[in-house]
């Protein structure tokens, strides 16, 4: 029997990787996003997730067996993040409820489950690293918790199993994505090379020196598929990283070498990308003209605020993956190669020089 998936947020970094993996494995895939998907072989579904009527209409004729929730909407405050992002999950699951076709729902959240939301990011009393799924919720409001609660409530109502996936910083390719470190660094390095500016690490000394990890979107997609089809993984939350660790003082040199720029020494003063790249549209315009690049609006490629938040953390951040490893998930992805694969794809798509 052909499995039928609904990927919510299919145009994003995680959603596009999930869609491709499902297609590669012979699934029928409906791809929901605000703008209809152009991916060959998928059923395009357009909807405004914040509008219940729009979602009901878009999903009226679909009867997916599996749902992959891979999107969120950034709001000005955590209270609004909770209201909007919980409603988006609820609107999808409520629209699918009458058909009772859903067997499993996978929800992608992240390490803010352990670190706290943006308004209180990395502050207060945090769990010890490496972060483990057995560590409970922080005593603070968090839109990830609200999204989980919507899935739990719908699962109880409709009888499907669920999985929650908590990646670290995700690498992958998607234009217009709200959190996109690899593309942000690729654009930054390209501008540094073109203008002769130093390639300066924008984060904290702790992140420069400490061990850390990351998550390739393809690795995250594989874990979602594994959890959706492995009975022992039902009704579980899982951390997901590439499986290796590194220090940014090393990775910065690897990225610099790829782009042919010299990695600057760690700066005496923290130099966030939001400051370094604040006036880079002009430099980007020059690169677009010189190389015939496809995206002229630099803001659709970079998310310096998010890269600064990740690289500016004052604490070590590493993640334990023993739980899914014990249950049989054995996939691995080298983090430096994950960056290089993104850079290669960006070049092939003429998004960077």
Short mmCIF file of C-alpha atoms in Angstrom, two decimals:
data_model
loop_
_atom_site.label_atom_id
_atom_site.label_comp_id
_atom_site.label_asym_id
_atom_site.label_seq_id
_atom_site.Cartn_x
_atom_site.Cartn_y
_atom_site.Cartn_z
CA UNK A 1 0.00 0.00 0.00
CA UNK A 2 1.36 3.42 -0.96
CA UNK A 3 1.93 5.71 2.00
CA UNK A 4 0.60 9.23 1.54
CA UNK A 5 2.35 12.13 3.24
CA UNK A 6 1.36 15.73 3.84
CA UNK A 7 4.46 17.89 4.32
CA UNK A 8 3.52 21.19 5.96
CA UNK A 9 6.06 23.91 5.21
CA UNK A 10 7.31 22.08 2.14
CA UNK A 11 9.18 25.07 0.69
CA UNK A 12 11.48 25.46 3.72
CA UNK A 13 14.87 23.90 4.43
CA UNK A 14 13.44 20.98 6.40
CA UNK A 15 10.25 20.60 4.39
CA UNK A 16 12.00 20.44 1.04
CA UNK A 17 14.48 17.83 2.29
CA UNK A 18 11.64 15.80 3.80
CA UNK A 19 9.62 16.00 0.59
CA UNK A 20 12.55 14.81 -1.51
CA UNK A 21 13.34 11.88 0.80
CA UNK A 22 9.73 10.71 0.79
CA UNK A 23 9.59 10.91 -3.00
CA UNK A 24 12.85 8.97 -3.24
CA UNK A 25 11.26 6.26 -1.08
CA UNK A 26 8.17 5.92 -3.25
CA UNK A 27 5.70 7.88 -1.15
CA UNK A 28 2.88 9.95 -2.55
CA UNK A 29 3.50 13.48 -1.26
CA UNK A 30 1.26 16.52 -0.91
CA UNK A 31 3.38 19.62 -0.30
CA UNK A 32 1.67 22.44 1.59
CA UNK A 33 3.07 25.96 1.57
CA UNK A 34 1.79 29.47 1.09
CA UNK A 35 2.98 29.32 -2.51
CA UNK A 36 2.30 26.05 -4.41
CA UNK A 37 5.28 23.73 -4.69
CA UNK A 38 7.05 23.39 -8.04
CA UNK A 39 8.72 20.12 -7.07
CA UNK A 40 8.09 17.47 -9.76
CA UNK A 41 6.01 14.55 -8.57
CA UNK A 42 4.26 16.24 -5.65
CA UNK A 43 0.68 17.37 -5.15
CA UNK A 44 0.92 21.16 -4.63
CA UNK A 45 -1.24 22.51 -1.82
CA UNK A 46 -1.48 26.25 -1.14
CA UNK A 47 -2.91 27.55 2.13
CA UNK A 48 -2.53 30.25 4.76
CA UNK A 49 -1.89 28.19 7.89
CA UNK A 50 -3.14 31.01 10.11
CA UNK A 51 -6.57 30.93 8.42
CA UNK A 52 -8.61 27.86 9.49
CA UNK A 53 -11.00 28.21 6.55
CA UNK A 54 -8.11 28.35 4.08
CA UNK A 55 -6.58 25.21 5.59
CA UNK A 56 -9.90 23.32 5.62
CA UNK A 57 -10.52 24.15 1.98
CA UNK A 58 -6.98 23.22 0.92
CA UNK A 59 -7.04 19.86 2.71
CA UNK A 60 -10.68 18.91 2.02
CA UNK A 61 -9.87 16.22 -0.55
CA UNK A 62 -6.64 14.93 1.03
CA UNK A 63 -6.45 11.82 3.19
CA UNK A 64 -2.79 11.52 4.20
CA UNK A 65 -1.57 8.63 6.30
CA UNK A 66 1.34 10.67 7.66
CA UNK A 67 1.80 14.37 8.41
CA UNK A 68 5.17 16.10 8.71
CA UNK A 69 4.96 19.52 10.41
CA UNK A 70 8.14 21.39 9.45
CA UNK A 71 7.21 25.07 9.62
CA UNK A 72 6.80 27.97 12.01
CA UNK A 73 6.12 31.70 11.79
CA UNK A 74 8.32 34.20 13.60
CA UNK A 75 6.41 36.78 15.65
CA UNK A 76 7.43 39.87 17.63
CA UNK A 77 6.91 38.34 21.08
CA UNK A 78 6.88 34.84 22.55
CA UNK A 79 3.23 35.27 23.46
CA UNK A 80 2.47 35.85 19.78
CA UNK A 81 4.76 32.99 18.77
CA UNK A 82 2.71 30.72 21.01
CA UNK A 83 -0.65 31.98 19.75
CA UNK A 84 0.22 31.86 16.06
CA UNK A 85 2.31 28.69 15.89
CA UNK A 86 0.00 26.63 18.08
CA UNK A 87 -2.93 27.72 15.91
CA UNK A 88 -1.10 26.69 12.73
CA UNK A 89 -0.61 23.16 14.05
CA UNK A 90 -4.18 23.03 15.34
CA UNK A 91 -5.65 24.26 12.06
CA UNK A 92 -3.93 21.49 10.08
CA UNK A 93 -4.84 18.67 12.45
CA UNK A 94 -8.42 19.90 12.89
CA UNK A 95 -8.87 20.03 9.11
CA UNK A 96 -7.67 16.44 8.74
CA UNK A 97 -9.62 15.10 11.72
CA UNK A 98 -12.94 14.24 10.01
CA UNK A 99 -11.39 11.77 7.56
CA UNK A 100 -9.51 9.90 10.32
CA UNK A 101 -6.86 8.90 7.77
CA UNK A 102 -3.80 10.02 9.74
CA UNK A 103 -1.68 7.30 11.32
CA UNK A 104 1.32 9.36 12.42
CA UNK A 105 2.28 13.01 12.89
CA UNK A 106 5.91 14.16 13.05
CA UNK A 107 6.59 17.61 14.53
CA UNK A 108 9.92 19.41 14.07
CA UNK A 109 10.88 21.79 16.88
CA UNK A 110 14.47 22.34 18.09
CA UNK A 111 16.92 22.91 20.90
CA UNK A 112 15.00 25.94 22.16
CA UNK A 113 13.10 23.19 23.96
CA UNK A 114 16.15 23.11 26.28
CA UNK A 115 17.57 26.61 25.78
CA UNK A 116 14.38 28.65 26.06
CA UNK A 117 12.60 30.90 23.55
CA UNK A 118 14.19 33.90 21.86
CA UNK A 119 13.11 36.32 24.60
CA UNK A 120 14.95 34.25 27.24
CA UNK A 121 17.42 32.41 25.03
CA UNK A 122 20.24 30.69 26.94
CA UNK A 123 19.32 32.45 30.18
CA UNK A 124 18.26 31.32 33.61
CA UNK A 125 18.71 27.75 34.87
CA UNK A 126 19.33 25.45 31.91
CA UNK A 127 19.77 21.67 31.75
CA UNK A 128 23.29 20.29 31.69
CA UNK A 129 24.82 19.41 28.35
CA UNK A 130 24.63 17.22 26.45
CA UNK A 131 20.89 17.84 26.22
CA UNK A 132 18.82 14.68 26.64
CA UNK A 133 15.16 14.05 25.85
CA UNK A 134 14.59 12.94 29.45
CA UNK A 135 15.19 16.51 30.60
CA UNK A 136 11.83 18.15 31.19
CA UNK A 137 10.42 21.42 29.94
CA UNK A 138 11.81 24.68 31.27
CA UNK A 139 9.56 26.64 33.59
CA UNK A 140 8.90 29.28 30.96
CA UNK A 141 6.41 29.79 28.16
CA UNK A 142 7.70 28.41 24.85
CA UNK A 143 5.95 28.04 21.49
CA UNK A 144 7.58 24.64 20.97
CA UNK A 145 5.71 23.37 24.03
CA UNK A 146 2.46 24.84 22.69
CA UNK A 147 2.99 23.09 19.34
CA UNK A 148 3.66 19.79 21.10
CA UNK A 149 0.50 20.16 23.18
CA UNK A 150 -1.59 20.63 20.03
CA UNK A 151 -0.16 17.41 18.57
CA UNK A 152 -0.70 15.51 21.82
CA UNK A 153 -4.32 16.66 22.06
CA UNK A 154 -5.10 15.75 18.45
CA UNK A 155 -3.40 12.36 18.84
CA UNK A 156 -5.57 11.59 21.84
CA UNK A 157 -8.68 12.67 19.90
CA UNK A 158 -7.92 10.95 16.59
CA UNK A 159 -5.83 7.97 17.62
CA UNK A 160 -2.62 8.54 15.65
CA UNK A 161 0.95 8.12 16.90
CA UNK A 162 3.39 11.02 16.98
CA UNK A 163 7.07 11.88 17.07
CA UNK A 164 8.85 15.13 17.97
CA UNK A 165 12.22 15.94 16.41
CA UNK A 166 14.62 18.42 18.02
CA UNK A 167 17.46 19.42 15.71
CA UNK A 168 20.32 21.77 16.48
CA UNK A 169 21.01 24.47 13.87
CA UNK A 170 19.79 23.06 10.53
CA UNK A 171 21.81 23.30 7.31
CA UNK A 172 20.09 23.07 3.94
CA UNK A 173 18.92 25.13 0.98
CA UNK A 174 15.78 27.27 0.79
CA UNK A 175 15.30 30.85 -0.38
CA UNK A 176 13.30 33.04 1.98
CA UNK A 177 13.80 30.80 5.01
CA UNK A 178 13.64 32.49 8.43
CA UNK A 179 16.62 30.59 9.87
CA UNK A 180 19.39 29.82 7.39
CA UNK A 181 22.93 29.79 8.79
CA UNK A 182 24.68 27.98 5.93
CA UNK A 183 23.36 30.34 3.24
CA UNK A 184 23.98 33.36 5.48
CA UNK A 185 27.63 32.35 5.91
CA UNK A 186 27.94 31.59 2.20
CA UNK A 187 26.72 35.07 1.25
CA UNK A 188 28.92 36.66 3.93
CA UNK A 189 32.02 34.77 2.73
CA UNK A 190 31.26 35.67 -0.89
CA UNK A 191 31.04 39.36 -0.01
CA UNK A 192 34.23 39.20 2.07
CA UNK A 193 36.08 37.63 -0.86
CA UNK A 194 34.75 40.17 -3.37
CA UNK A 195 35.43 43.22 -1.20
CA UNK A 196 38.60 42.12 0.58
CA UNK A 197 36.95 42.36 4.00
CA UNK A 198 38.22 40.07 6.73
CA UNK A 199 36.18 36.90 7.36
CA UNK A 200 35.41 37.57 11.02
CA UNK A 201 33.64 35.10 13.30
CA UNK A 202 30.53 36.92 14.59
CA UNK A 203 29.92 34.97 17.79
CA UNK A 204 31.08 34.47 21.36
CA UNK A 205 34.38 33.13 22.66
CA UNK A 206 32.48 30.24 24.22
CA UNK A 207 31.11 29.14 20.86
CA UNK A 208 34.51 29.61 19.22
CA UNK A 209 36.24 27.35 21.75
CA UNK A 210 33.55 24.87 22.84
CA UNK A 211 32.34 21.66 21.28
CA UNK A 212 29.09 21.89 19.36
CA UNK A 213 27.06 20.00 16.76
CA UNK A 214 24.63 20.70 13.91
CA UNK A 215 21.87 19.02 11.89
CA UNK A 216 21.80 18.51 8.14
CA UNK A 217 18.21 18.81 6.86
CA UNK A 218 18.68 15.47 5.08
CA UNK A 219 19.64 13.83 8.38
CA UNK A 220 16.54 15.30 10.03
CA UNK A 221 14.37 14.04 7.16
CA UNK A 222 15.79 10.55 7.57
CA UNK A 223 14.96 10.51 11.27
CA UNK A 224 11.41 11.69 10.62
CA UNK A 225 10.89 8.90 8.08
CA UNK A 226 12.45 6.35 10.44
CA UNK A 227 10.24 7.43 13.35
CA UNK A 228 7.12 7.44 11.16
CA UNK A 229 7.71 3.82 10.11
CA UNK A 230 9.27 2.29 13.25
CA UNK A 231 6.73 1.09 15.85
CA UNK A 232 9.25 1.37 18.71
CA UNK A 233 9.66 5.09 17.93
CA UNK A 234 5.96 5.88 18.32
CA UNK A 235 4.96 8.61 20.78
CA UNK A 236 8.55 9.67 21.44
CA UNK A 237 10.62 12.85 21.25
CA UNK A 238 14.07 12.62 19.69
CA UNK A 239 17.12 14.84 19.46
CA UNK A 240 18.66 14.81 16.01
CA UNK A 241 22.15 15.95 14.97
CA UNK A 242 24.66 14.84 12.35
CA UNK A 243 26.42 12.58 14.83
CA UNK A 244 29.76 14.39 15.03
CA UNK A 245 31.03 17.33 17.10
CA UNK A 246 33.36 20.19 16.24
CA UNK A 247 34.66 23.54 17.47
CA UNK A 248 33.88 26.68 15.52
CA UNK A 249 37.55 27.71 15.61
CA UNK A 250 38.09 24.69 13.30
CA UNK A 251 34.89 24.93 11.23
CA UNK A 252 35.48 28.63 10.52
CA UNK A 253 38.75 27.69 8.83
CA UNK A 254 37.05 24.96 6.80
CA UNK A 255 34.42 27.39 5.51
CA UNK A 256 37.08 30.03 4.78
CA UNK A 257 39.12 27.51 2.78
CA UNK A 258 36.08 26.54 0.71
CA UNK A 259 35.52 30.17 -0.33
CA UNK A 260 39.18 31.05 -0.69
CA UNK A 261 39.21 33.69 2.05
CA UNK A 262 41.53 34.06 5.01
CA UNK A 263 39.89 33.31 8.39
CA UNK A 264 40.50 36.26 10.70
CA UNK A 265 41.70 35.68 14.24
CA UNK A 266 39.04 35.74 16.91
CA UNK A 267 38.11 39.44 17.28
CA UNK A 268 38.78 41.45 20.42
CA UNK A 269 35.18 42.67 20.30
CA UNK A 270 32.14 40.60 19.29
CA UNK A 271 31.14 41.60 15.76
CA UNK A 272 27.60 40.33 15.00
CA UNK A 273 26.60 39.71 11.40
CA UNK A 274 23.61 42.01 11.81
CA UNK A 275 26.18 44.82 12.16
CA UNK A 276 28.71 43.48 9.66
CA UNK A 277 26.10 42.92 6.93
CA UNK A 278 23.74 45.82 7.67
CA UNK A 279 24.75 47.69 4.51
CA UNK A 280 25.70 44.79 2.25
CA UNK A 281 22.83 45.04 -0.26
CA UNK A 282 25.02 47.24 -2.46
CA UNK A 283 27.91 44.78 -2.42
CA UNK A 284 25.47 41.99 -3.18
CA UNK A 285 24.04 43.96 -6.11
CA UNK A 286 27.54 44.06 -7.60
CA UNK A 287 27.93 40.29 -7.23
CA UNK A 288 24.51 39.66 -8.75
CA UNK A 289 25.42 41.75 -11.79
CA UNK A 290 28.91 40.32 -12.14
CA UNK A 291 27.90 36.67 -11.86
CA UNK A 292 24.30 36.63 -13.11
CA UNK A 293 22.93 35.44 -9.78
CA UNK A 294 19.25 34.59 -9.47
CA UNK A 295 18.33 36.31 -6.19
CA UNK A 296 18.95 40.04 -6.01
CA UNK A 297 17.31 40.61 -2.62
CA UNK A 298 19.95 39.73 -0.03
CA UNK A 299 17.31 39.59 2.71
CA UNK A 300 15.76 36.50 1.08
CA UNK A 301 19.05 34.64 1.44
CA UNK A 302 20.43 35.68 4.81
CA UNK A 303 19.16 35.56 8.38
CA UNK A 304 21.96 37.25 10.34
CA UNK A 305 19.81 37.66 13.47
CA UNK A 306 19.47 33.88 13.75
CA UNK A 307 23.13 33.14 12.99
CA UNK A 308 24.13 35.72 15.61
CA UNK A 309 21.81 34.09 18.17
CA UNK A 310 23.31 30.65 17.58
CA UNK A 311 26.95 31.71 17.41
CA UNK A 312 26.61 34.23 20.22
CA UNK A 313 25.45 31.80 22.90
CA UNK A 314 27.37 32.06 26.19
CA UNK A 315 27.13 28.32 26.90
CA UNK A 316 28.27 25.07 25.35
CA UNK A 317 25.57 23.39 23.27
CA UNK A 318 25.89 19.70 22.44
CA UNK A 319 23.16 17.13 22.02
CA UNK A 320 22.83 13.49 23.05
CA UNK A 321 21.37 11.12 20.43
CA UNK A 322 21.52 7.89 22.42
CA UNK A 323 17.76 7.51 22.50
CA UNK A 324 17.20 7.11 18.76
CA UNK A 325 20.52 5.28 18.30
CA UNK A 326 19.39 2.67 20.83
CA UNK A 327 16.13 2.20 18.93
CA UNK A 328 17.90 1.66 15.63
CA UNK A 329 18.49 5.03 13.94
CA UNK A 330 22.11 4.80 12.75
CA UNK A 331 22.42 7.56 10.09
CA UNK A 332 25.46 9.88 10.14
CA UNK A 333 26.48 13.04 8.30
CA UNK A 334 29.84 14.84 8.62
CA UNK A 335 29.08 18.48 9.49
CA UNK A 336 31.81 20.06 7.37
CA UNK A 337 30.60 18.13 4.32
CA UNK A 338 27.03 19.22 5.14
CA UNK A 339 28.17 22.85 4.78
CA UNK A 340 30.07 22.10 1.58
CA UNK A 341 27.04 20.34 0.08
CA UNK A 342 24.91 23.42 0.74
CA UNK A 343 27.55 25.69 -0.78
CA UNK A 344 27.83 23.44 -3.86
CA UNK A 345 24.05 23.51 -4.31
CA UNK A 346 23.90 27.29 -3.91
CA UNK A 347 26.52 27.64 -6.62
CA UNK A 348 24.78 25.17 -8.90
CA UNK A 349 21.54 27.12 -8.50
CA UNK A 350 23.41 30.43 -9.12
CA UNK A 351 22.46 31.79 -5.73
CA UNK A 352 26.07 32.57 -4.81
CA UNK A 353 29.15 33.18 -7.04
#
